[in-house]
mmCIF file of C-alpha atoms and ligand atoms in Angstrom:
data_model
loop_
_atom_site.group_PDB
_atom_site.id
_atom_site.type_symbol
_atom_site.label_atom_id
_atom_site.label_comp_id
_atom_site.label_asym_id
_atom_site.label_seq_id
_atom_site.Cartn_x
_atom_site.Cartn_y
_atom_site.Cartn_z
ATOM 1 C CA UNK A 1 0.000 0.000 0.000
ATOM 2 C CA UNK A 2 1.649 3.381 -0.941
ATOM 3 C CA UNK A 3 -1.475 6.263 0.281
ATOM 4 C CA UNK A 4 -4.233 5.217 2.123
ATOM 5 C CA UNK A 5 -6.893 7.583 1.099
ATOM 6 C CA UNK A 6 -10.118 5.399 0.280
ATOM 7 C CA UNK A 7 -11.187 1.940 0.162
ATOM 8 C CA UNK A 8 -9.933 1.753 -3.421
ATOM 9 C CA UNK A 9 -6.753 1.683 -1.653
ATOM 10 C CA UNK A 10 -6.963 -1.316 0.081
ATOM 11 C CA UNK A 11 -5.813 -4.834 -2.218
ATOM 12 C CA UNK A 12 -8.261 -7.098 0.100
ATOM 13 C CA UNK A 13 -10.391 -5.797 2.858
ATOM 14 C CA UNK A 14 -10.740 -9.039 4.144
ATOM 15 C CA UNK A 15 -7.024 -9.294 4.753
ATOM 16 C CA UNK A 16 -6.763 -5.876 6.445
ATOM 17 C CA UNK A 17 -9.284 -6.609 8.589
ATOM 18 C CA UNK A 18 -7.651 -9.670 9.557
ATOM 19 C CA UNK A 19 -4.308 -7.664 10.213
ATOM 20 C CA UNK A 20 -5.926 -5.304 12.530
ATOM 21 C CA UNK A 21 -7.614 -7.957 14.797
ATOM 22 C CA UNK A 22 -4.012 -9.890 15.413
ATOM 23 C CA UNK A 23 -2.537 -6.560 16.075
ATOM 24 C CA UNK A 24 -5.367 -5.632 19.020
ATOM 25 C CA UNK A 25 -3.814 -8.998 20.252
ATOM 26 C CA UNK A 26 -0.578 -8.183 20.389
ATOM 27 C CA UNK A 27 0.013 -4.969 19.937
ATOM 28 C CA UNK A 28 3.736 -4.712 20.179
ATOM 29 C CA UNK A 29 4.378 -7.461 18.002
ATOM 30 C CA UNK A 30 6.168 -5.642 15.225
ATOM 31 C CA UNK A 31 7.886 -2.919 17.553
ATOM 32 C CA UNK A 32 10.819 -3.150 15.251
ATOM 33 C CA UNK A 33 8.958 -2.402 12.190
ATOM 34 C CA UNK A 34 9.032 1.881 12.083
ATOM 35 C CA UNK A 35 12.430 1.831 14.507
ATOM 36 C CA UNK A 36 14.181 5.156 12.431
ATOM 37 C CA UNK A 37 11.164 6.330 10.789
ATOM 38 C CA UNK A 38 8.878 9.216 11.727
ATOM 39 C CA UNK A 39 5.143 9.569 10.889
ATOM 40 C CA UNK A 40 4.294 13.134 10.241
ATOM 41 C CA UNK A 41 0.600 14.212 11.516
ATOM 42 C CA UNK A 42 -0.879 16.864 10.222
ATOM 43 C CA UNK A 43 -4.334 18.726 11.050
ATOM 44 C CA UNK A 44 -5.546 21.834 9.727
ATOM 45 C CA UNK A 45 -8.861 21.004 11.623
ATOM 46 C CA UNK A 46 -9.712 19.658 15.529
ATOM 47 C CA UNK A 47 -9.564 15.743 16.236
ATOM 48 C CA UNK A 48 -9.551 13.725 19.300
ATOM 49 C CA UNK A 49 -9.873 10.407 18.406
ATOM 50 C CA UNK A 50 -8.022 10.013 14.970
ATOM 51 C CA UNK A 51 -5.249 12.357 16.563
ATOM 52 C CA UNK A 52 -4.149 10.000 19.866
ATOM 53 C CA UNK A 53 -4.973 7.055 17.865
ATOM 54 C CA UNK A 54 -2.445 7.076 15.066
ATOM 55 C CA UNK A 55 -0.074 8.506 17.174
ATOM 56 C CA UNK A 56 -0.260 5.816 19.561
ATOM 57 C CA UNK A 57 -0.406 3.152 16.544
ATOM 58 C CA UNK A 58 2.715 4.399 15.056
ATOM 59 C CA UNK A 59 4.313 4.266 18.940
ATOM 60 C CA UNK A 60 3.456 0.706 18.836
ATOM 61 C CA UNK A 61 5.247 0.389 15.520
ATOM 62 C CA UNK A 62 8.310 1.905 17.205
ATOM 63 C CA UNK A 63 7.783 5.506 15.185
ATOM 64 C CA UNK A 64 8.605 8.681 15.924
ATOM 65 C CA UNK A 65 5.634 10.962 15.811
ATOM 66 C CA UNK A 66 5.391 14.679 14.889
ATOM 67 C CA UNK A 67 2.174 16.290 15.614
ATOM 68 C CA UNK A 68 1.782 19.640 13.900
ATOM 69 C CA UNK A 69 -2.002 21.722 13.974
ATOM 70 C CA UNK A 70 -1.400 23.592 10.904
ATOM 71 C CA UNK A 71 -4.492 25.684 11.479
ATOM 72 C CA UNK A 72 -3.094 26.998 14.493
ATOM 73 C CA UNK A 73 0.839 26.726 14.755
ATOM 74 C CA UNK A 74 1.436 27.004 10.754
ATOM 75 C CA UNK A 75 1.365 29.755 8.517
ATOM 76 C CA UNK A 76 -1.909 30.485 6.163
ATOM 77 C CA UNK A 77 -1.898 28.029 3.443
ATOM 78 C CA UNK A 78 -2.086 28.990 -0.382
ATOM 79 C CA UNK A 79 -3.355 26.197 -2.363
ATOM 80 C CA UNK A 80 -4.081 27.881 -5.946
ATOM 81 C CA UNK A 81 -1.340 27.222 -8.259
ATOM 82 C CA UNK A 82 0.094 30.566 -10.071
ATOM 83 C CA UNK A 83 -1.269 32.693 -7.018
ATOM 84 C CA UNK A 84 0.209 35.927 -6.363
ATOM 85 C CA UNK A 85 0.691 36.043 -3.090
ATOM 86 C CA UNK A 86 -0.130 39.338 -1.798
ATOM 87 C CA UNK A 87 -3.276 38.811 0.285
ATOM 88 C CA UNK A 88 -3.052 36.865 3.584
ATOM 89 C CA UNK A 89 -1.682 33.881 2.833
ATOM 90 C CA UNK A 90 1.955 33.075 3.416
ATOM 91 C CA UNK A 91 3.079 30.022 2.195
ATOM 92 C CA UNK A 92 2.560 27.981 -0.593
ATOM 93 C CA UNK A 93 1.338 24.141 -0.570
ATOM 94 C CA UNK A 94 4.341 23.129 -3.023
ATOM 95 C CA UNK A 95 7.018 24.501 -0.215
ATOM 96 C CA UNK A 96 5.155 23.392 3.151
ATOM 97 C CA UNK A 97 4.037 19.792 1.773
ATOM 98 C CA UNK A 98 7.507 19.460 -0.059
ATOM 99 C CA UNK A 99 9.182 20.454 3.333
ATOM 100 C CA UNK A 100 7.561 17.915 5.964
ATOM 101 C CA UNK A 101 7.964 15.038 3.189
ATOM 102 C CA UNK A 102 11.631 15.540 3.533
ATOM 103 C CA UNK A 103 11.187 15.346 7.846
ATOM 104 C CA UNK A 104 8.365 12.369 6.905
ATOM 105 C CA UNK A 105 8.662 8.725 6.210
ATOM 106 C CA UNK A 106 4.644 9.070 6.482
ATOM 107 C CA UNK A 107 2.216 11.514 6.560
ATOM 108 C CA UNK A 108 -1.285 11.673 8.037
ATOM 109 C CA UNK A 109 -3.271 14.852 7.186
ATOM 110 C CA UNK A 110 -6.868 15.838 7.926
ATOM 111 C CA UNK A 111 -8.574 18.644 5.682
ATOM 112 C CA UNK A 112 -12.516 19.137 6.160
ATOM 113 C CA UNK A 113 -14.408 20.274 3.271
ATOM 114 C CA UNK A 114 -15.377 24.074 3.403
ATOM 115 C CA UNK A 115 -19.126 22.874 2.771
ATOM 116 C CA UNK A 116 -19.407 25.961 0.385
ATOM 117 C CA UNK A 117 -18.139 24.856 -2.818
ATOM 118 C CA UNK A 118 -19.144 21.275 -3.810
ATOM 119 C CA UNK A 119 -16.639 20.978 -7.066
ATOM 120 C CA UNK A 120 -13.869 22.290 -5.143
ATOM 121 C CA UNK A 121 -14.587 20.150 -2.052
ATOM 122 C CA UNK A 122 -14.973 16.646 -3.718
ATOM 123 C CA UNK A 123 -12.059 17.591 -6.150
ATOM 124 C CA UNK A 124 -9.496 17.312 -2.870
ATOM 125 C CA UNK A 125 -7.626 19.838 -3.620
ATOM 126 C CA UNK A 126 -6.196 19.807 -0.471
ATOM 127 C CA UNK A 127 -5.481 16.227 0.050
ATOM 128 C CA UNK A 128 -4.056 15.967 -3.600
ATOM 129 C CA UNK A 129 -2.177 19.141 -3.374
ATOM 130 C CA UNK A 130 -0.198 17.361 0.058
ATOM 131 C CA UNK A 131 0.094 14.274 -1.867
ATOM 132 C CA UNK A 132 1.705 15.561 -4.879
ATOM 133 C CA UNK A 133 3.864 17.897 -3.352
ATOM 134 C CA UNK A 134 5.116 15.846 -0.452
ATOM 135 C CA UNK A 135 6.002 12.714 -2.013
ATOM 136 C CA UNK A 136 5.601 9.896 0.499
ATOM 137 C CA UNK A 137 2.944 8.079 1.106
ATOM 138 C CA UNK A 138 -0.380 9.947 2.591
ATOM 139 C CA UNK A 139 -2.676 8.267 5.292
ATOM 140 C CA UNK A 140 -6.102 10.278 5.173
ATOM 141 C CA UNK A 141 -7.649 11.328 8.511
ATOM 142 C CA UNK A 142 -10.926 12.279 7.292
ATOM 143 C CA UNK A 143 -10.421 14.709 4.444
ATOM 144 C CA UNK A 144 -13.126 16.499 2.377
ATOM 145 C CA UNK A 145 -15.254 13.742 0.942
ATOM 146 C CA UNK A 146 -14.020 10.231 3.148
ATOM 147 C CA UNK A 147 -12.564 8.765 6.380
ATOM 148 C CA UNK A 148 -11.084 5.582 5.613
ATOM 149 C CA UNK A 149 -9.591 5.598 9.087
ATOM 150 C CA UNK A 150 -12.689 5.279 10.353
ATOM 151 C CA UNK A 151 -14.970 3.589 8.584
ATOM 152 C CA UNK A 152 -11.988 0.583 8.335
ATOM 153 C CA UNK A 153 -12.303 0.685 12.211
ATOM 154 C CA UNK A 154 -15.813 0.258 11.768
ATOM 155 C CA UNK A 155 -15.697 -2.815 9.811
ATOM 156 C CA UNK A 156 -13.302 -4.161 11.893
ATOM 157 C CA UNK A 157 -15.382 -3.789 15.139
ATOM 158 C CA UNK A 158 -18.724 -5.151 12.962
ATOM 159 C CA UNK A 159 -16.443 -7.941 11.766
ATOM 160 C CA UNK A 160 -15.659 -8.726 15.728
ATOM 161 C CA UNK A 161 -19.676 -8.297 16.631
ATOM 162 C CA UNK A 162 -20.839 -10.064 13.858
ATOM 163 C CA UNK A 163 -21.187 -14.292 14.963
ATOM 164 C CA UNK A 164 -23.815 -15.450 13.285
ATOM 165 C CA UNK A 165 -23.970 -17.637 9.226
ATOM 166 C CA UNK A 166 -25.133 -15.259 6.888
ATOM 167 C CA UNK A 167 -24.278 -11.370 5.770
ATOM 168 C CA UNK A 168 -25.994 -9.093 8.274
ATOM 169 C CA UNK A 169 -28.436 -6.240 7.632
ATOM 170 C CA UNK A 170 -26.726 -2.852 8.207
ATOM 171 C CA UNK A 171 -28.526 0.380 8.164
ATOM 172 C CA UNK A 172 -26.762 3.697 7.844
ATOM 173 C CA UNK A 173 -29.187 6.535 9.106
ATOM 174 C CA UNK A 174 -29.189 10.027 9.028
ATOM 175 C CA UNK A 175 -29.926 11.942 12.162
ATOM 176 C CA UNK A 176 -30.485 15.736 13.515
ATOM 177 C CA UNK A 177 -27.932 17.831 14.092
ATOM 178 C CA UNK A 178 -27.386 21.725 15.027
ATOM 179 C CA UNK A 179 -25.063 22.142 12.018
ATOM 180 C CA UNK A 180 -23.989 21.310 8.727
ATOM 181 C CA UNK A 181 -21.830 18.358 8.892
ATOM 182 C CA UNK A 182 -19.916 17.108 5.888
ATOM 183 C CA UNK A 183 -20.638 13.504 3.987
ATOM 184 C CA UNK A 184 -17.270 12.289 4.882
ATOM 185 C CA UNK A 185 -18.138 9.705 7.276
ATOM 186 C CA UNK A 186 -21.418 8.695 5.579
ATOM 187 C CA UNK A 187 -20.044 8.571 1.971
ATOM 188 C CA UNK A 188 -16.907 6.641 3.520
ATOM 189 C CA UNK A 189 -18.764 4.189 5.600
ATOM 190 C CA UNK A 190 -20.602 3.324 2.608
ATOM 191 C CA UNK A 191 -18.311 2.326 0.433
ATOM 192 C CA UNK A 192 -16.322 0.188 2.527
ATOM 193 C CA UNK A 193 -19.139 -1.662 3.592
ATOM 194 C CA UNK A 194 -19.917 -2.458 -0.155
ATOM 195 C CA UNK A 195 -17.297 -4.261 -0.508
ATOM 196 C CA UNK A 196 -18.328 -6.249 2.305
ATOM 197 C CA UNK A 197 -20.955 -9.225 1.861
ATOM 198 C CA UNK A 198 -23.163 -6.889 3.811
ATOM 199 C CA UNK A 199 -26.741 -5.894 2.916
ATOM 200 C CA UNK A 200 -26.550 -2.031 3.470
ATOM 201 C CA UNK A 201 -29.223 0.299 3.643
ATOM 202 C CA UNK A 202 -29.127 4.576 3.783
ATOM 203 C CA UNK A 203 -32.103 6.051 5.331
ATOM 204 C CA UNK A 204 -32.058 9.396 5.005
ATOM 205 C CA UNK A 205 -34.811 12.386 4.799
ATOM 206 C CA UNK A 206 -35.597 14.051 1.827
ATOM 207 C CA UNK A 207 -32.535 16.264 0.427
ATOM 208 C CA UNK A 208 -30.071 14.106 2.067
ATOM 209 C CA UNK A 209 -29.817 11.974 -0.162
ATOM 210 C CA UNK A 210 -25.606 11.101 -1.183
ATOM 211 C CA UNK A 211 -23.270 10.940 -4.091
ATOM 212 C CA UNK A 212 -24.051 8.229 -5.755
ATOM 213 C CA UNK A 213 -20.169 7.451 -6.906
ATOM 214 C CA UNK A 214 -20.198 6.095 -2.634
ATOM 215 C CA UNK A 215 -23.677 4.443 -2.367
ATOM 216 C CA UNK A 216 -24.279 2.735 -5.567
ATOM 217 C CA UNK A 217 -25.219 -0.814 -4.462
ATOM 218 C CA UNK A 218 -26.970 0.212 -1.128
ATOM 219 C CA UNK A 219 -30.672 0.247 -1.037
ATOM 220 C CA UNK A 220 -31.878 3.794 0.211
ATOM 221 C CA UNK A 221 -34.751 4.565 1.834
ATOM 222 C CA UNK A 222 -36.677 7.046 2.945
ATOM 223 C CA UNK A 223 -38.825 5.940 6.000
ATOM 224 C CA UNK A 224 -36.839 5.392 9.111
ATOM 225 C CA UNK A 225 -38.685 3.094 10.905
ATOM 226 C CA UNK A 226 -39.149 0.300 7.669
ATOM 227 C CA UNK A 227 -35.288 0.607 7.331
ATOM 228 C CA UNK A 228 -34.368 -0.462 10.617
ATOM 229 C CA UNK A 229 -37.169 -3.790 10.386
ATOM 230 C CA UNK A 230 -34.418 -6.181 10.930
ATOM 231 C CA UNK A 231 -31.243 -4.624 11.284
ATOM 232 C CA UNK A 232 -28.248 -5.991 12.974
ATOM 233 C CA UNK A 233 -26.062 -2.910 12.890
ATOM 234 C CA UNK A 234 -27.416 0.414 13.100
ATOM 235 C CA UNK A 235 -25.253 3.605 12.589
ATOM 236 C CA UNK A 236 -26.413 6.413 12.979
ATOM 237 C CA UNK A 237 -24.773 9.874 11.547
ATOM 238 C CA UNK A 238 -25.627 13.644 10.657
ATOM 239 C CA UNK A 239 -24.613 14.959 7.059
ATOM 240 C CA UNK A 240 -25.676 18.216 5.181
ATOM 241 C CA UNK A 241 -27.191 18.211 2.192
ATOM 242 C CA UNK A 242 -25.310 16.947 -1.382
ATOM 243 C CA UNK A 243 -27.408 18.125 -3.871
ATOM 244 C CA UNK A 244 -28.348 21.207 -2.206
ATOM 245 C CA UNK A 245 -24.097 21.684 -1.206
ATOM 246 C CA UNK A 246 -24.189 21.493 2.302
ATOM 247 C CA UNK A 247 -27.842 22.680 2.818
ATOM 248 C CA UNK A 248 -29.779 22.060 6.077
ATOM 249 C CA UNK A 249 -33.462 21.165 5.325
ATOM 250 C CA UNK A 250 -36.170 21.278 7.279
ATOM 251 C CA UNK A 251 -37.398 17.345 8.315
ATOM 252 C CA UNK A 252 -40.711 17.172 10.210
ATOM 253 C CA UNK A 253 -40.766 13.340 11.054
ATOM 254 C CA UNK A 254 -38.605 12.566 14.325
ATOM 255 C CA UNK A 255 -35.318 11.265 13.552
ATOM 256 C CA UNK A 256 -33.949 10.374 16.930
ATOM 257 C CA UNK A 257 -33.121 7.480 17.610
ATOM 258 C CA UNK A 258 -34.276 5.732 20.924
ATOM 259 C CA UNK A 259 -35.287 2.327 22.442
ATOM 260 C CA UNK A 260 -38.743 2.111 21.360
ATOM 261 C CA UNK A 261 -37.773 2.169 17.644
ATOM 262 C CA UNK A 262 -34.849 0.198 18.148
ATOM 263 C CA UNK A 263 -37.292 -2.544 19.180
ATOM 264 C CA UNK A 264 -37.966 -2.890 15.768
ATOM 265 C CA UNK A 265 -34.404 -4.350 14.663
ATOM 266 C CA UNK A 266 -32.988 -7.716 15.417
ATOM 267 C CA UNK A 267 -31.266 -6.383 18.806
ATOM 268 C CA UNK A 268 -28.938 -3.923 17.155
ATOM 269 C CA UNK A 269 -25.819 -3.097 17.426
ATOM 270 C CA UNK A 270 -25.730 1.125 17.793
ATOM 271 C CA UNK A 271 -23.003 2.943 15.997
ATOM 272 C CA UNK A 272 -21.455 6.211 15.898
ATOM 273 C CA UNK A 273 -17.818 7.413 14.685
ATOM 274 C CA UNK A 274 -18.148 9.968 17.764
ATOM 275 C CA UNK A 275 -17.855 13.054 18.741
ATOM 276 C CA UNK A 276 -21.819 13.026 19.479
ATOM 277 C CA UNK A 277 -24.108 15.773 20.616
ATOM 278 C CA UNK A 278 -26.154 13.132 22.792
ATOM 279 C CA UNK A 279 -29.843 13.671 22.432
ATOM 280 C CA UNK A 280 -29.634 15.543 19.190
ATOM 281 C CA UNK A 281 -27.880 13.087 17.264
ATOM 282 C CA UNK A 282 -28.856 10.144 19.312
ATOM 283 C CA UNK A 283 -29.991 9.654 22.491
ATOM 284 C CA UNK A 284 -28.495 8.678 26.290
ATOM 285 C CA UNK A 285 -30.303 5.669 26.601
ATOM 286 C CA UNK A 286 -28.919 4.023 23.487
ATOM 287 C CA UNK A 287 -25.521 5.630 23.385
ATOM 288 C CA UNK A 288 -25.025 4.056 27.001
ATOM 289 C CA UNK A 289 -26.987 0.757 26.416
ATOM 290 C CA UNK A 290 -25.618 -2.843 25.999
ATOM 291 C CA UNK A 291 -25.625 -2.576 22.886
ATOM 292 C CA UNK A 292 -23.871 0.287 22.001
ATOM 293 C CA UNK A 293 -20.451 -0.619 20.006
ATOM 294 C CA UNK A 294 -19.315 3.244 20.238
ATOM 295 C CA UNK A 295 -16.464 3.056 22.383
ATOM 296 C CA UNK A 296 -15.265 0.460 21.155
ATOM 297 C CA UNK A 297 -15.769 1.220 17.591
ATOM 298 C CA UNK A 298 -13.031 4.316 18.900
ATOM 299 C CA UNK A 299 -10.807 1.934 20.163
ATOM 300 C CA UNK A 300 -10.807 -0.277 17.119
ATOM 301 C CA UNK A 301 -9.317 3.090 15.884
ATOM 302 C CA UNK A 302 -5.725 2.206 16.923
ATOM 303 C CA UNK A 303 -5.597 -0.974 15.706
ATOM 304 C CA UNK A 304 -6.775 -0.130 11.942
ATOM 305 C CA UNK A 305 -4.499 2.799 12.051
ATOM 306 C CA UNK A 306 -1.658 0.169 12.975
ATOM 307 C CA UNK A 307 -2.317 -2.108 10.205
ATOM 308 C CA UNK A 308 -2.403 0.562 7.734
ATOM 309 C CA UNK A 309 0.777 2.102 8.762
ATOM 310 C CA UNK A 310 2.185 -1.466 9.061
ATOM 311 C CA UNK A 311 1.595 -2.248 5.381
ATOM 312 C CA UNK A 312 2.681 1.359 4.484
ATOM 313 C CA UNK A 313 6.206 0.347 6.155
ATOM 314 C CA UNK A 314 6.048 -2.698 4.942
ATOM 315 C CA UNK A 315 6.145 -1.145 1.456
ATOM 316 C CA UNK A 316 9.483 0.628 1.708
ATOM 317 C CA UNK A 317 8.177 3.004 -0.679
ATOM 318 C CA UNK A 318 10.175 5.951 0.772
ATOM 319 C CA UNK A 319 13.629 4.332 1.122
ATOM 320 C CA UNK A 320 13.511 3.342 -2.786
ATOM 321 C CA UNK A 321 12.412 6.773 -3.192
ATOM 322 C CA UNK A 322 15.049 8.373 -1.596
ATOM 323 C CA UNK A 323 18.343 6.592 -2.984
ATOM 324 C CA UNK A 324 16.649 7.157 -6.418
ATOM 325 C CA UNK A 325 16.776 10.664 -5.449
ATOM 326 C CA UNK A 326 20.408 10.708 -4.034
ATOM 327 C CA UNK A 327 21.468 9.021 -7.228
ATOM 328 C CA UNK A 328 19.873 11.196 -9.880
ATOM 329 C CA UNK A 329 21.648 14.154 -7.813
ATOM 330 C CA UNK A 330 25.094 12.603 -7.079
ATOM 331 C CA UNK A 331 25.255 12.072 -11.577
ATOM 332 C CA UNK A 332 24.221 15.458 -12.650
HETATM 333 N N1 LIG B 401 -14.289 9.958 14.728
HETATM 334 C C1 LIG B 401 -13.285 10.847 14.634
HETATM 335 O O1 LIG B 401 -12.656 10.998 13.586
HETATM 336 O O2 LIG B 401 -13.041 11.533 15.779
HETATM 337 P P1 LIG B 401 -12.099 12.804 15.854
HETATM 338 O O3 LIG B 401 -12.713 13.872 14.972
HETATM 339 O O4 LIG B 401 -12.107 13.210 17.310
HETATM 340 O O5 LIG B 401 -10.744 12.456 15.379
#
């Protein structure tokens, strides 16, 4: 694996999976693995979980880890190429990304759409721009339009709940929120579980509906309460509007999720990538019920950040990279 950006990414899910349930056995099993080689993480917005997590996963690789919130401690970003830089921004993209890559063996970056925009958003500029200009391999951390982080945690921690013959029923529902969210999460979690044996289902209101380049292959409803008949894994998150770019719309019916309508499911599992505002987005009694996988779908975090870096190092991508670079330089 050279980037790990999407799904597409990824030779065999199956196998990855795999990978990230022997690490959570033994964590420290391949402590030798990133001894020498620093991980470079870099957020231009907040995190909690995907910040301790893949810092602690490349620790348990033996990397050193850099932590740098480019928001705050960086200077302003230009991304445009050609720009002339007179305005506020200070640096260019080309020099910063070009710059860490040569501190880097690996770097993790996390980039939020602006939610204005829709072609600029799902074109990545920003994700692309750091990939092309730092030149070693990229681990997403949510970026405009996916995070593959997380939704490979949350296959993992489905794949560890999931005992019974059979591909189980899981429903990905939309619910209230104070804000525009972006798709990310949604859009992600959607196409990595179609390329499970899965049966997924999107239940969303009206005007919520996704891009279809993520959810081709799910079955997408629009009643709430039919969608869940059944389900063995419900998760439950908040996106704006695609069609309408990042558009809040007005939904009468109740969205919120709570034990009554849960009785409706085959004794579902309850899902969330966290943070959660609890009873907007979903409420107490579920999110601390016995069935509620949400803590440990964050912990599964560590472990699918581990086996990603693990292949990544496995690849020796950079090392190749570099003596080509040496060489080309020590001839002219
Ligand atoms: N789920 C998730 O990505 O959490 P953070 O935003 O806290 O990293």
């Amino acid at each position: 694996m050279k980037h790990f950006t999407t799904v597409h990414d990824v030779k065999n899910v199956d196998d990855l999976i795999h990978e990230a349930l022997l690490l959570k056995q033994d964590p420290q099993a391949f402590r030798h693995m990133g001894r020498g080689r620093t991980l470079g993480l870099i957020f231009m917005n907040p995190s909690l979980r995907t910040r301790l997590s893949t810092q602690k996963a490349a620790m348990n690789l033996g990397m050193n880890v850099m932590v740098m919130n480019v928001d705050k401690e960086g200077w302003a970003l230009e991304f445009n190429e050609g720009a002339v830089m007179n305005g506020t921004k200070v640096e260019h993209i080309k020099d910063a990304a070009a710059v860490m890559g040569t501190y880097c063996d690996i770097i993790g970056i996390r980039c939020f759409p602006g939610l204005l925009d829709k072609k600029e958003d799902y074109s990545e500029k920003v994700l692309l721009s750091f990939m092309k200009h730092c030149r070693v391999p990229v681990v997403s951390l949510e970026s405009a339009t996916l995070h593959p982080l997380q939704s490979f945690a949350d296959l993992v921690t489905i794949k560890e709940h999931w005992h019974k013959k059979g591909a189980p029923k899981v429903v990905l529902t939309w619910a209230p929120h104070i804000k525009a969210l972006p798709q990310a999460v949604a859009n992600s979690f959607s196409e990595w579980v179609l390329k499970t044996n899965a049966n997924l289902v999107i239940a969303q209101p009206e005007g919520y509906e996704l891009c279809e380049d993520y959810t081709r292959g799910a079955k997408i409803m629009y009643d709430q309460k039919k969608a869940l008949e059944g389900a063995d894994f419900v998760y439950v998150k908040n996106w704006s509007g695609y069609k309408e770019y990042g558009k809040i719309h007005t939904v009468k019916e109740n969205w919120l999720l709570d034990n009554k309508r849960m009785a409706i499911t085959n004794n579902a599992k309850v899902m969330h990538c966290l943070p959660v505002r609890r009873n907007v987005e979903l409420s107490d009694e579920l999110l601390d019920g016995k069935n509620s996988l949400v803590i440990k779908q964050a912990e599964n975090r560590l472990y699918a950040a581990q086996a990603v870096l693990k292949q990544i190092l496995g690849g020796h991508y950079k090392i190749q990279s570099r003596k080509l670079e040496h060489e080309a330089t020590a001839y002219n």
